[in-house]
Coordinates of N, CA and C and ligand atoms in Angstrom, one line a residue:
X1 N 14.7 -13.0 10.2 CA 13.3 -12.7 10.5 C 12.7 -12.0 9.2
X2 N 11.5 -12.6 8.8 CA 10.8 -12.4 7.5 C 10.3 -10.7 7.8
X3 N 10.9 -9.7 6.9 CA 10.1 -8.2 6.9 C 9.3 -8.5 5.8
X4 N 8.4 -7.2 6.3 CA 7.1 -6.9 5.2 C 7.4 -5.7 4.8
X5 N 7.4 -5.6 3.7 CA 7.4 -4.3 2.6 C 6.2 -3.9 1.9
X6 N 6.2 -2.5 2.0 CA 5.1 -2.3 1.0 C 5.2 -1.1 -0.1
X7 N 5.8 -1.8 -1.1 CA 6.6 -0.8 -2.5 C 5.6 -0.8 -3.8
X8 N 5.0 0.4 -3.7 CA 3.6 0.9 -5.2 C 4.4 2.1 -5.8
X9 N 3.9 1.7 -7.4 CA 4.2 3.0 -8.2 C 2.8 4.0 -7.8
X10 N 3.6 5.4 -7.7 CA 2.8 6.1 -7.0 C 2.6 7.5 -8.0
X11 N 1.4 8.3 -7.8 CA 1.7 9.5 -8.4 C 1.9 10.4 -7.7
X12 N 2.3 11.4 -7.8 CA 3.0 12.6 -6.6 C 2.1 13.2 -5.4
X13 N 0.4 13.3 -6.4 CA -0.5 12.9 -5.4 C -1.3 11.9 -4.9
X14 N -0.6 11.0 -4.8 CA -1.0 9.6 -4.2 C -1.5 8.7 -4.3
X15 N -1.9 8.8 -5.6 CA -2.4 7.5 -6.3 C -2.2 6.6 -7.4
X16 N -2.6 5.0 -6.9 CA -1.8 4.3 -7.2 C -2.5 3.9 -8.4
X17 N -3.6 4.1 -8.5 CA -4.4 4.1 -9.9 C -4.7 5.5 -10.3
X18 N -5.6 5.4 -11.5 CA -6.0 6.5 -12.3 C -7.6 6.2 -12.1
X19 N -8.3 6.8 -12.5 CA -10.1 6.8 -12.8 C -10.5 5.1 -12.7
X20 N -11.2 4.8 -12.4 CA -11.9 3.4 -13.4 C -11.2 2.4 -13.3
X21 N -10.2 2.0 -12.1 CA -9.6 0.7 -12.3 C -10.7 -0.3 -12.0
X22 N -10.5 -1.5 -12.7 CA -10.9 -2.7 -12.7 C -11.0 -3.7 -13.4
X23 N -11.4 -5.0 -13.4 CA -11.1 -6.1 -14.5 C -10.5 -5.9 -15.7
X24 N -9.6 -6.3 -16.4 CA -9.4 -6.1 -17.8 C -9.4 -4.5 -17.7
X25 N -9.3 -3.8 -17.2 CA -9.1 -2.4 -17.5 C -7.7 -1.3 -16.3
X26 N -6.5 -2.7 -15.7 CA -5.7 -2.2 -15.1 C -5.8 -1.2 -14.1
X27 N -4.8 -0.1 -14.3 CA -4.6 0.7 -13.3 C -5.9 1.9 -14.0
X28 N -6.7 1.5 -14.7 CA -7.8 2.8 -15.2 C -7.2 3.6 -16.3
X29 N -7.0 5.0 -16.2 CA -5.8 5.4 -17.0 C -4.9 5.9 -16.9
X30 N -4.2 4.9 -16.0 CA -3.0 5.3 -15.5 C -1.9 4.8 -15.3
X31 N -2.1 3.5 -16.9 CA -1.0 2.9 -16.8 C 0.5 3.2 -17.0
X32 N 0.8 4.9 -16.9 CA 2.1 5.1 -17.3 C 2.5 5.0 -15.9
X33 N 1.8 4.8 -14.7 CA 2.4 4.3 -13.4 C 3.4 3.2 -13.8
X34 N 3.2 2.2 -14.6 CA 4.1 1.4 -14.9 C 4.9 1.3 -15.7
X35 N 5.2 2.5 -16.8 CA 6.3 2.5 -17.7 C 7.8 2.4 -17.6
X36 N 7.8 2.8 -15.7 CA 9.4 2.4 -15.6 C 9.8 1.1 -15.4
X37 N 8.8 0.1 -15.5 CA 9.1 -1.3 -16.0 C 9.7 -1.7 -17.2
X38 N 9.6 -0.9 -18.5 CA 10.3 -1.4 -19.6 C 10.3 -0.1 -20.7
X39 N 10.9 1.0 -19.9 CA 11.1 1.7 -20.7 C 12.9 2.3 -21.0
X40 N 13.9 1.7 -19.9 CA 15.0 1.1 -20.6 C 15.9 0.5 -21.0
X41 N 17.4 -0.2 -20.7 CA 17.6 -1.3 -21.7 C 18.4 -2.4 -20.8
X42 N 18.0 -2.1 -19.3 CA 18.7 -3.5 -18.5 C 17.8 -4.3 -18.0
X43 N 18.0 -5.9 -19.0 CA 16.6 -6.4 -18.3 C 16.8 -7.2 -16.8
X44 N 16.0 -7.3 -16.4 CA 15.9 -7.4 -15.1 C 16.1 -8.9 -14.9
X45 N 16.7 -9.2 -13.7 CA 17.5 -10.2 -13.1 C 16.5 -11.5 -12.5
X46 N 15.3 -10.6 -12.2 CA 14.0 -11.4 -11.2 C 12.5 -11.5 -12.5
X47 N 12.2 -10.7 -13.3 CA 11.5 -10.4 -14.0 C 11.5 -10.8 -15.2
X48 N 11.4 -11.9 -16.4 CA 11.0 -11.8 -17.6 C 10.8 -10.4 -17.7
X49 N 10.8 -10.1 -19.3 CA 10.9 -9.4 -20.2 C 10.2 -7.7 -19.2
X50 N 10.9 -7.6 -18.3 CA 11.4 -5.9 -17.7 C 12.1 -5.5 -18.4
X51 N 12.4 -4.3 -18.5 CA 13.5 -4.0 -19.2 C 13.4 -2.7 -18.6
X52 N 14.7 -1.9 -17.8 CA 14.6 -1.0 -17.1 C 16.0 -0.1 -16.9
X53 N 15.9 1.2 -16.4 CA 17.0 1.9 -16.6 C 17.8 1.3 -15.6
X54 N 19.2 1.7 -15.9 CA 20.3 0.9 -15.0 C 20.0 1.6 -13.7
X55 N 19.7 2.5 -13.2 CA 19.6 2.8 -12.0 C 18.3 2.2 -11.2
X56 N 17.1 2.1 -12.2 CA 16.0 1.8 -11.6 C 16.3 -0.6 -11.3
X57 N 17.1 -0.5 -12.5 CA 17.2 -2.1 -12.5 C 17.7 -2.4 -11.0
X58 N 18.3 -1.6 -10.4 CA 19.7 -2.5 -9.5 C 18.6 -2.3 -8.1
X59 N 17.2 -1.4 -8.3 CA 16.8 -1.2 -6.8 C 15.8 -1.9 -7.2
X60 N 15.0 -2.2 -8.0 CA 14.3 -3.4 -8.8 C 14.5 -4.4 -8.0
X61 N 15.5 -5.0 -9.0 CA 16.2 -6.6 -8.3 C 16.4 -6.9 -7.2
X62 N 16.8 -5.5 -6.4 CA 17.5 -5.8 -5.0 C 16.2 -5.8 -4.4
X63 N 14.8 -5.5 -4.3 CA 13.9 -5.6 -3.9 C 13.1 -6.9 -4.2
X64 N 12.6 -6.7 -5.2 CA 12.0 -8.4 -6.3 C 12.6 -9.0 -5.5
X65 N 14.1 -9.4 -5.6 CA 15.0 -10.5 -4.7 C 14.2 -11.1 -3.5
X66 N 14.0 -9.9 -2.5 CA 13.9 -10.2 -1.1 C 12.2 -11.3 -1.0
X67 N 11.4 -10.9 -2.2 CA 10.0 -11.2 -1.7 C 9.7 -12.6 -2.2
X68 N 9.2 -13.3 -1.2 CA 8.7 -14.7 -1.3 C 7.1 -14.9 -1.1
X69 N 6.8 -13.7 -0.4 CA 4.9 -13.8 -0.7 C 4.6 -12.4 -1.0
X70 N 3.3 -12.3 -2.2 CA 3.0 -11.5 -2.2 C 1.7 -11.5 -1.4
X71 N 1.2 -10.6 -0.8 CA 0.6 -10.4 0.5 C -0.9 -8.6 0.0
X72 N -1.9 -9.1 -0.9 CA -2.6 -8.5 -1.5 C -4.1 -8.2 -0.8
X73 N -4.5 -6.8 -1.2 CA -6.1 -6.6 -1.1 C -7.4 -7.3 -1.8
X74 N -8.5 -7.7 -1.9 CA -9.6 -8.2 -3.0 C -9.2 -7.2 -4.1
X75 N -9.5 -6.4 -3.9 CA -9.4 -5.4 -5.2 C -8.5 -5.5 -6.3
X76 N -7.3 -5.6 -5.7 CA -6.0 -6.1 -6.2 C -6.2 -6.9 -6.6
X77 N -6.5 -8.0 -6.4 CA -6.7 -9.6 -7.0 C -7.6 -9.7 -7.8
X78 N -8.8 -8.6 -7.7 CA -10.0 -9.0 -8.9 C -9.6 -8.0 -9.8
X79 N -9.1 -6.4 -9.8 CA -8.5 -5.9 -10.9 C -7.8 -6.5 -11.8
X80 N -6.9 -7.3 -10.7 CA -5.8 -7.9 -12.1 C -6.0 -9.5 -12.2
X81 N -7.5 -9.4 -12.3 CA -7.8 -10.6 -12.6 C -7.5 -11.9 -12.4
X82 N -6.9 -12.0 -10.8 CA -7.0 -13.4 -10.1 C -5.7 -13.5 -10.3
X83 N -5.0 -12.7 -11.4 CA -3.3 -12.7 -12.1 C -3.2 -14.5 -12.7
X84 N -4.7 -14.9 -12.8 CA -5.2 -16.1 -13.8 C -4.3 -17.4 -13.1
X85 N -4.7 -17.4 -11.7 CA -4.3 -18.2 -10.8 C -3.1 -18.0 -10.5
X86 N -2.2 -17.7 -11.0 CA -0.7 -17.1 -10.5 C -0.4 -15.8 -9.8
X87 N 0.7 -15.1 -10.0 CA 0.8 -14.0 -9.1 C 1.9 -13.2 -9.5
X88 N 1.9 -11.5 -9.3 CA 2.5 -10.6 -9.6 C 3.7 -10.9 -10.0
X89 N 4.3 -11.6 -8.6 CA 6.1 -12.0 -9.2 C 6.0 -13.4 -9.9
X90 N 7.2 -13.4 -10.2 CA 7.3 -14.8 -10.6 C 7.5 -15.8 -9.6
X91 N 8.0 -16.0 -9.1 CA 7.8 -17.3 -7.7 C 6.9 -16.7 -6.8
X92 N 6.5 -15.7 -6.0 CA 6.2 -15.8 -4.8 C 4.9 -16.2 -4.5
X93 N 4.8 -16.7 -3.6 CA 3.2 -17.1 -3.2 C 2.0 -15.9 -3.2
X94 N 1.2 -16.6 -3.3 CA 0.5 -15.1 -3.2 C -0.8 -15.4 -1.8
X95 N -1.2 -14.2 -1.1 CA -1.8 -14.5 -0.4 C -3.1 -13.3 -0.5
X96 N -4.0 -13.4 -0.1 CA -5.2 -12.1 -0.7 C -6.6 -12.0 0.5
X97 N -6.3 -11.2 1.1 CA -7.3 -10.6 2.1 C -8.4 -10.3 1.8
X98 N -9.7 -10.9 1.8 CA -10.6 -10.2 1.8 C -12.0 -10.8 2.7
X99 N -13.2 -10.4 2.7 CA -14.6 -10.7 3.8 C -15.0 -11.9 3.0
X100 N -14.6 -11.9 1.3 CA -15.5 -12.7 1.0 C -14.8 -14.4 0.7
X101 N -15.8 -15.1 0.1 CA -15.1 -16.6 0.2 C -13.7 -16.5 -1.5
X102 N -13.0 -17.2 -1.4 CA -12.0 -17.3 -2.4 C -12.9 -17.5 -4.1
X103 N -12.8 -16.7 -5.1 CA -13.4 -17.3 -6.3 C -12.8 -18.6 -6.8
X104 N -11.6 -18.7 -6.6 CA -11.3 -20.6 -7.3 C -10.0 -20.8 -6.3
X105 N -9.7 -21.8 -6.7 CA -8.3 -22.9 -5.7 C -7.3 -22.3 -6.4
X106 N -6.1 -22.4 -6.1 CA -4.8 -22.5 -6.8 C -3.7 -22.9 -5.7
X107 N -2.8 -23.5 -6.1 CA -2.2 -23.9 -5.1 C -1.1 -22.5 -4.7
X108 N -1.0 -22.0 -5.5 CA -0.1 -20.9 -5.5 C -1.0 -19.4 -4.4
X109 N -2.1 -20.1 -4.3 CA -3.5 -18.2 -4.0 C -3.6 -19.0 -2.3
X110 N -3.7 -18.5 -1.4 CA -4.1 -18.9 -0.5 C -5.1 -17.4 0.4
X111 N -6.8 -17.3 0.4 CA -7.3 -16.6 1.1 C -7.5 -16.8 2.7
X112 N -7.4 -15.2 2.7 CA -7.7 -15.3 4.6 C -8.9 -14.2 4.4
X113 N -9.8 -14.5 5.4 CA -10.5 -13.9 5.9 C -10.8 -13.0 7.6
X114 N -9.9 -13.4 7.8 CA -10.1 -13.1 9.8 C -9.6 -12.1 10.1
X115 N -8.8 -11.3 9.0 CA -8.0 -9.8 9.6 C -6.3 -9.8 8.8
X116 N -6.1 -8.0 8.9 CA -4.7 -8.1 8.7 C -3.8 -8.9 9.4
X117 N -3.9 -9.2 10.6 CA -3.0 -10.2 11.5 C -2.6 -11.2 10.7
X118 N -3.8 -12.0 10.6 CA -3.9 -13.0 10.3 C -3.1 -13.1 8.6
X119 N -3.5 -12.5 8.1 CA -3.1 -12.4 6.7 C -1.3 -12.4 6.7
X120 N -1.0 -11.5 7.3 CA 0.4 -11.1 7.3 C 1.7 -12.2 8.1
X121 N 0.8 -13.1 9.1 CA 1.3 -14.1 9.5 C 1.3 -15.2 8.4
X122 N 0.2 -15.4 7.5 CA 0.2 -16.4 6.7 C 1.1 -15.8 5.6
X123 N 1.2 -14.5 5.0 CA 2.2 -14.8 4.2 C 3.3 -14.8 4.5
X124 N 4.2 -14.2 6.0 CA 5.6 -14.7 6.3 C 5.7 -16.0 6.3
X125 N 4.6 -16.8 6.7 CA 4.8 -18.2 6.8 C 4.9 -18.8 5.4
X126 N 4.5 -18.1 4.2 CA 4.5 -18.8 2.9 C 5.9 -18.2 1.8
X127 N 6.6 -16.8 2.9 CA 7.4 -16.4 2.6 C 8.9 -17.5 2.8
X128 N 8.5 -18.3 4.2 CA 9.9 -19.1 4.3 C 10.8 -17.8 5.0
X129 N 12.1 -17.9 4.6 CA 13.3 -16.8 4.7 C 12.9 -15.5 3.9
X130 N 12.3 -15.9 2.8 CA 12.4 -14.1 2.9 C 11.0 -13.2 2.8
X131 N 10.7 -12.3 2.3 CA 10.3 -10.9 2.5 C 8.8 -11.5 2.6
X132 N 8.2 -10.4 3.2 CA 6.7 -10.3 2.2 C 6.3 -8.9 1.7
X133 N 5.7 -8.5 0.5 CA 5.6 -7.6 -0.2 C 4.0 -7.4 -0.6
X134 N 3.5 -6.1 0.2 CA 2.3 -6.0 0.1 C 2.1 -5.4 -1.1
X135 N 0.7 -5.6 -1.5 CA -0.2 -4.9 -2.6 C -1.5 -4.0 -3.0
X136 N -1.9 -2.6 -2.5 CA -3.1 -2.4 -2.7 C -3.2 -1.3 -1.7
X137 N -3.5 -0.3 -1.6 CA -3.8 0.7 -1.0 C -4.4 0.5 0.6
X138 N -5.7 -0.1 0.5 CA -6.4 -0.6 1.7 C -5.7 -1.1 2.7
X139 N -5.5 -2.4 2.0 CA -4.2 -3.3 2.4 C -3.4 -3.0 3.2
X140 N -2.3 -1.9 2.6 CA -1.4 -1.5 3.4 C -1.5 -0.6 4.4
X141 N -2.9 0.7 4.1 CA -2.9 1.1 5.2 C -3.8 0.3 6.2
X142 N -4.1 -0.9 6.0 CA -4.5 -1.8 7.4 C -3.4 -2.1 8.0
X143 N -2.4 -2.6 7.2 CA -1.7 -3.1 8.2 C -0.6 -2.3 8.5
X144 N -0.3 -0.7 8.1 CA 0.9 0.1 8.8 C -0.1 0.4 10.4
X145 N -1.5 0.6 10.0 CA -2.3 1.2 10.9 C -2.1 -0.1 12.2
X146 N -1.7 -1.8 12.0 CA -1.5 -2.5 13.1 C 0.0 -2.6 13.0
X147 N 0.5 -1.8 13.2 CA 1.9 -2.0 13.1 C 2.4 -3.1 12.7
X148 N 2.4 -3.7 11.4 CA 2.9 -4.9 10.9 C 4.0 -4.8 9.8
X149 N 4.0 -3.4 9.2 CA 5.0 -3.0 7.9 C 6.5 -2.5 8.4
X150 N 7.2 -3.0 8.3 CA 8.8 -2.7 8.7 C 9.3 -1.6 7.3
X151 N 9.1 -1.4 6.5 CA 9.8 -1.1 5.2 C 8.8 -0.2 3.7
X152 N 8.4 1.2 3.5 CA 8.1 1.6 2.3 C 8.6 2.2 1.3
X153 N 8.1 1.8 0.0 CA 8.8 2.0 -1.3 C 8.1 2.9 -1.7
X154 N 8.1 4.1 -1.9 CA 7.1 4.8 -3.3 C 8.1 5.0 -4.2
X155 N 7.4 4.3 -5.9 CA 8.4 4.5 -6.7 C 7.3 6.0 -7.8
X156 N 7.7 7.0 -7.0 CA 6.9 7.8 -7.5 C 7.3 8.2 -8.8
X157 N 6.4 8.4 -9.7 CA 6.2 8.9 -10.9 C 5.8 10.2 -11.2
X158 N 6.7 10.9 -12.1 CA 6.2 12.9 -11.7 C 4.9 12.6 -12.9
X159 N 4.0 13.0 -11.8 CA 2.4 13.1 -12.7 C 1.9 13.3 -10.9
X160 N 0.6 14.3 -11.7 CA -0.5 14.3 -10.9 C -1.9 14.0 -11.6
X161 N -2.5 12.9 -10.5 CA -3.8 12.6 -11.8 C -4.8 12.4 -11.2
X162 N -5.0 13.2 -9.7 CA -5.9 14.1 -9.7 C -7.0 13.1 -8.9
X163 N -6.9 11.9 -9.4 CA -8.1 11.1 -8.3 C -7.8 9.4 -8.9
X164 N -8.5 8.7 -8.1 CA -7.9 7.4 -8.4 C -7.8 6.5 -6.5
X165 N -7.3 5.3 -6.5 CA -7.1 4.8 -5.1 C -6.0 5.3 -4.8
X166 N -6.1 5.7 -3.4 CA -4.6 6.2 -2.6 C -4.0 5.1 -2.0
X167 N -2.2 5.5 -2.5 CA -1.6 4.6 -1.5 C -1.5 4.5 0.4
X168 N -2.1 5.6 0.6 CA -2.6 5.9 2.2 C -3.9 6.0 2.2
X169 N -4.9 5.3 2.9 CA -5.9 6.2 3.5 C -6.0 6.5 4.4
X170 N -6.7 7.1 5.4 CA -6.9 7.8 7.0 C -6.3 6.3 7.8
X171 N -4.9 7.2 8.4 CA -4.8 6.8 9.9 C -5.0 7.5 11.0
X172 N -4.7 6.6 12.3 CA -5.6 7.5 13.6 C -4.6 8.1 14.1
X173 N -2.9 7.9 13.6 CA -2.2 9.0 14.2 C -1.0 8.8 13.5
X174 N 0.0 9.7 13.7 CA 1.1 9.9 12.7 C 1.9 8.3 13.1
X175 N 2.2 8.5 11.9 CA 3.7 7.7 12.0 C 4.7 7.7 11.2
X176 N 5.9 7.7 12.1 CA 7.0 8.2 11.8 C 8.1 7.3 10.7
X177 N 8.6 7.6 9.6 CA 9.6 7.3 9.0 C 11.0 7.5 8.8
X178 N 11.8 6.5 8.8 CA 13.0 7.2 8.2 C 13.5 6.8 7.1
X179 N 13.9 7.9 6.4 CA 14.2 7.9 5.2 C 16.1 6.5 4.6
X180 N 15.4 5.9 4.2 CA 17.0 4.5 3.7 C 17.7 5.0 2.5
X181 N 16.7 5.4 1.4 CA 17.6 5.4 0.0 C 16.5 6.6 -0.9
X182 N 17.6 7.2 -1.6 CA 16.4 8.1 -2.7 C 17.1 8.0 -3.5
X183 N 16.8 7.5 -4.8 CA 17.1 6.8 -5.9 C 16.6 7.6 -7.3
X184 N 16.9 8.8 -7.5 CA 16.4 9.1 -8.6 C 16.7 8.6 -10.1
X185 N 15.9 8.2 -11.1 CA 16.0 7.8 -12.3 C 15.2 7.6 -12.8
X186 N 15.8 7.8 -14.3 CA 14.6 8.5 -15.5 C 13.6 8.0 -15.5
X187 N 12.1 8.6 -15.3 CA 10.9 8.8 -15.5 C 10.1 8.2 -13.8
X188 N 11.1 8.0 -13.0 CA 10.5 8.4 -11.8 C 11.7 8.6 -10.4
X189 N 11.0 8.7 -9.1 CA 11.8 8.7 -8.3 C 12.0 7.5 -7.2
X190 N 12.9 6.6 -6.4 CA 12.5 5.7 -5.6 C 12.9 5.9 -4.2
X191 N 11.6 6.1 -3.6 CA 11.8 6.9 -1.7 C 11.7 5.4 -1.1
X192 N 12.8 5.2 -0.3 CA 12.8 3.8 0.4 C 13.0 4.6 1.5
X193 N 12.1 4.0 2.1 CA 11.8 4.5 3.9 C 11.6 3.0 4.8
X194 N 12.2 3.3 6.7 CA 12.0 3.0 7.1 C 10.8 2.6 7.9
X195 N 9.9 2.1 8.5 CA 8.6 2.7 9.6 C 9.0 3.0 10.8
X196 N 9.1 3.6 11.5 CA 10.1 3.5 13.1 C 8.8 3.5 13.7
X197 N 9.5 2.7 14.8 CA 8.3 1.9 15.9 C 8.5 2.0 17.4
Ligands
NAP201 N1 0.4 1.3 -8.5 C1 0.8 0.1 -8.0 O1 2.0 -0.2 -7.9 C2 -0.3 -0.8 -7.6 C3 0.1 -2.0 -6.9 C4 -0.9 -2.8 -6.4 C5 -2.2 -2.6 -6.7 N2 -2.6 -1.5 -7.5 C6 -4.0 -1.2 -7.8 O2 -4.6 -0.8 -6.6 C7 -6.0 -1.1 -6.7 C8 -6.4 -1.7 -5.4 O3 -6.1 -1.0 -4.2 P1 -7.3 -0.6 -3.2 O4 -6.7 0.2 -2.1 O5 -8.4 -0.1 -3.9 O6 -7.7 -2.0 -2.6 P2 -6.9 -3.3 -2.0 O7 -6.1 -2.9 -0.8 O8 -6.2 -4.1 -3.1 O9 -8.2 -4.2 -1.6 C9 -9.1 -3.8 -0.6 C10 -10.0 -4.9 -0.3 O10 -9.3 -5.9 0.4 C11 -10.1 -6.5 1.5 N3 -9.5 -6.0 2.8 C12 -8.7 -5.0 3.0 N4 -8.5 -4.9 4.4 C13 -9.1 -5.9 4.9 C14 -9.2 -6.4 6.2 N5 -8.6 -5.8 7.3 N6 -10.0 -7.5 6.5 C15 -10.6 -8.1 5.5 N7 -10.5 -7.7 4.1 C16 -9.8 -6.6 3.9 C17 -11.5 -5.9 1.3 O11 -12.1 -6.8 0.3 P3 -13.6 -7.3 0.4 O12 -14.3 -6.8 -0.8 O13 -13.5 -8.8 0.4 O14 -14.2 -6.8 1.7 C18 -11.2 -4.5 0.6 O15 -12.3 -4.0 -0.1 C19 -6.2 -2.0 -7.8 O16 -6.8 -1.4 -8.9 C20 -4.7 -2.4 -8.2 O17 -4.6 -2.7 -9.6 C21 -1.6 -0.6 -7.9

């Protein structure tokens, strides 16, 4: 059975961007959210030119591995620029939630409009056997808030930067996690949690 994951570099207070994200201008200024991508010398198994510390490589890969759709917010997809009809990973499908109509075709992009439901059914189904792996702040808290997330990653980074999109926004009541793996390694930390349901 296809799980859904939702694994963001994060900052300690909770955001997954910096100031000013958008087109051509990434995570705002806060692209050292991503420096534990190639800052050291094992390159990665799922990834072109990653290059990452041996600790952070082996929960990398073992993650990357699982995902067959990537499962995204609008924002996500017009920040990073449509990812120029392709998509974050290297194989996975990509699928991208939003109200409004799709800006172009790709055979690889498939838009939904009708809800998280709907979204997260289309990308297990474009997932096949394995994962799906959400993207985007919004995003995910729509769909932990319909109970559809089995699995979260914060690959937190020690920084606080004070404002930016959160990896949570307002839910209507707690929910509970259990803690799978903590994974510390140079230049950040990786909290793999369960969602218990
Ligand atoms: N640090 C990381 O690892 C990481 C990873 C991924 C993304 N990011 C960054 O995070 C930022 C985006 O995050 P975000 O939280 O601002 O936005 P997001 O979750 O990517 O996108 C939010 C948008 O998705 C659509 N949407 C969300 N829920 C919906 C629903 N239930 N029904 C229909 N449409 C729905 C809406 O688009 P409409 O406008 O169509 O209504 C909404 O405005 C980007 O800058 C991206 O680069 C960072």
């Amino acid at each position: 059975m296809s799980k859904v994951i939702a694994g963001l570099s994060v900052s300690v207070d909770g955001f997954i961007t910096g100031k000013d994200p958008r087109p051509g201008h990434g995570l705002g200024d806060a692209g050292m959210l991503f420096d534990w991508y190639g800052d050291g010398d094992v390159p990665s198994q799922v990834f072109d030119g990653f290059r990452l510390s041996a600790r952070s490589a082996e929960l990398f890969d073992s993650l990357a591995a699982r995902v067959g759709a990537s499962l995204m917010g609008r924002k996500t997809y017009d920040d990073s620029e449509g990812f120029g009809g392709g998509g974050p990973h290297p194989t996975a499908s990509v699928v991208v939630l939003s109200h409004r109509p799709a800006p172009m075709s790709s055979d690889r992009q498939t838009f939904v409009s009708s809800g998280i439901e709907d979204a997260v059914a289309a990308a297990k189904e474009a997932a096949g056997s394995k994962d799906v792996g959400l993207m985007g702040g919004e995003l995910v808290t729509a769909a932990v808030e319909a109970g559809l997330v089995d699995e979260i990653v914060l690959h937190q980074i020690p920084v606080l930067l004070g404002s930016g999109r959160r990896f949570f926004n307002a839910l209507p009541e707690h929910v509970r996690l259990r803690i799978l793996e903590v994974v510390p390694a140079p230049g950040v930390t990786h909290l793999h949690y369960e969602v218990q349901r």
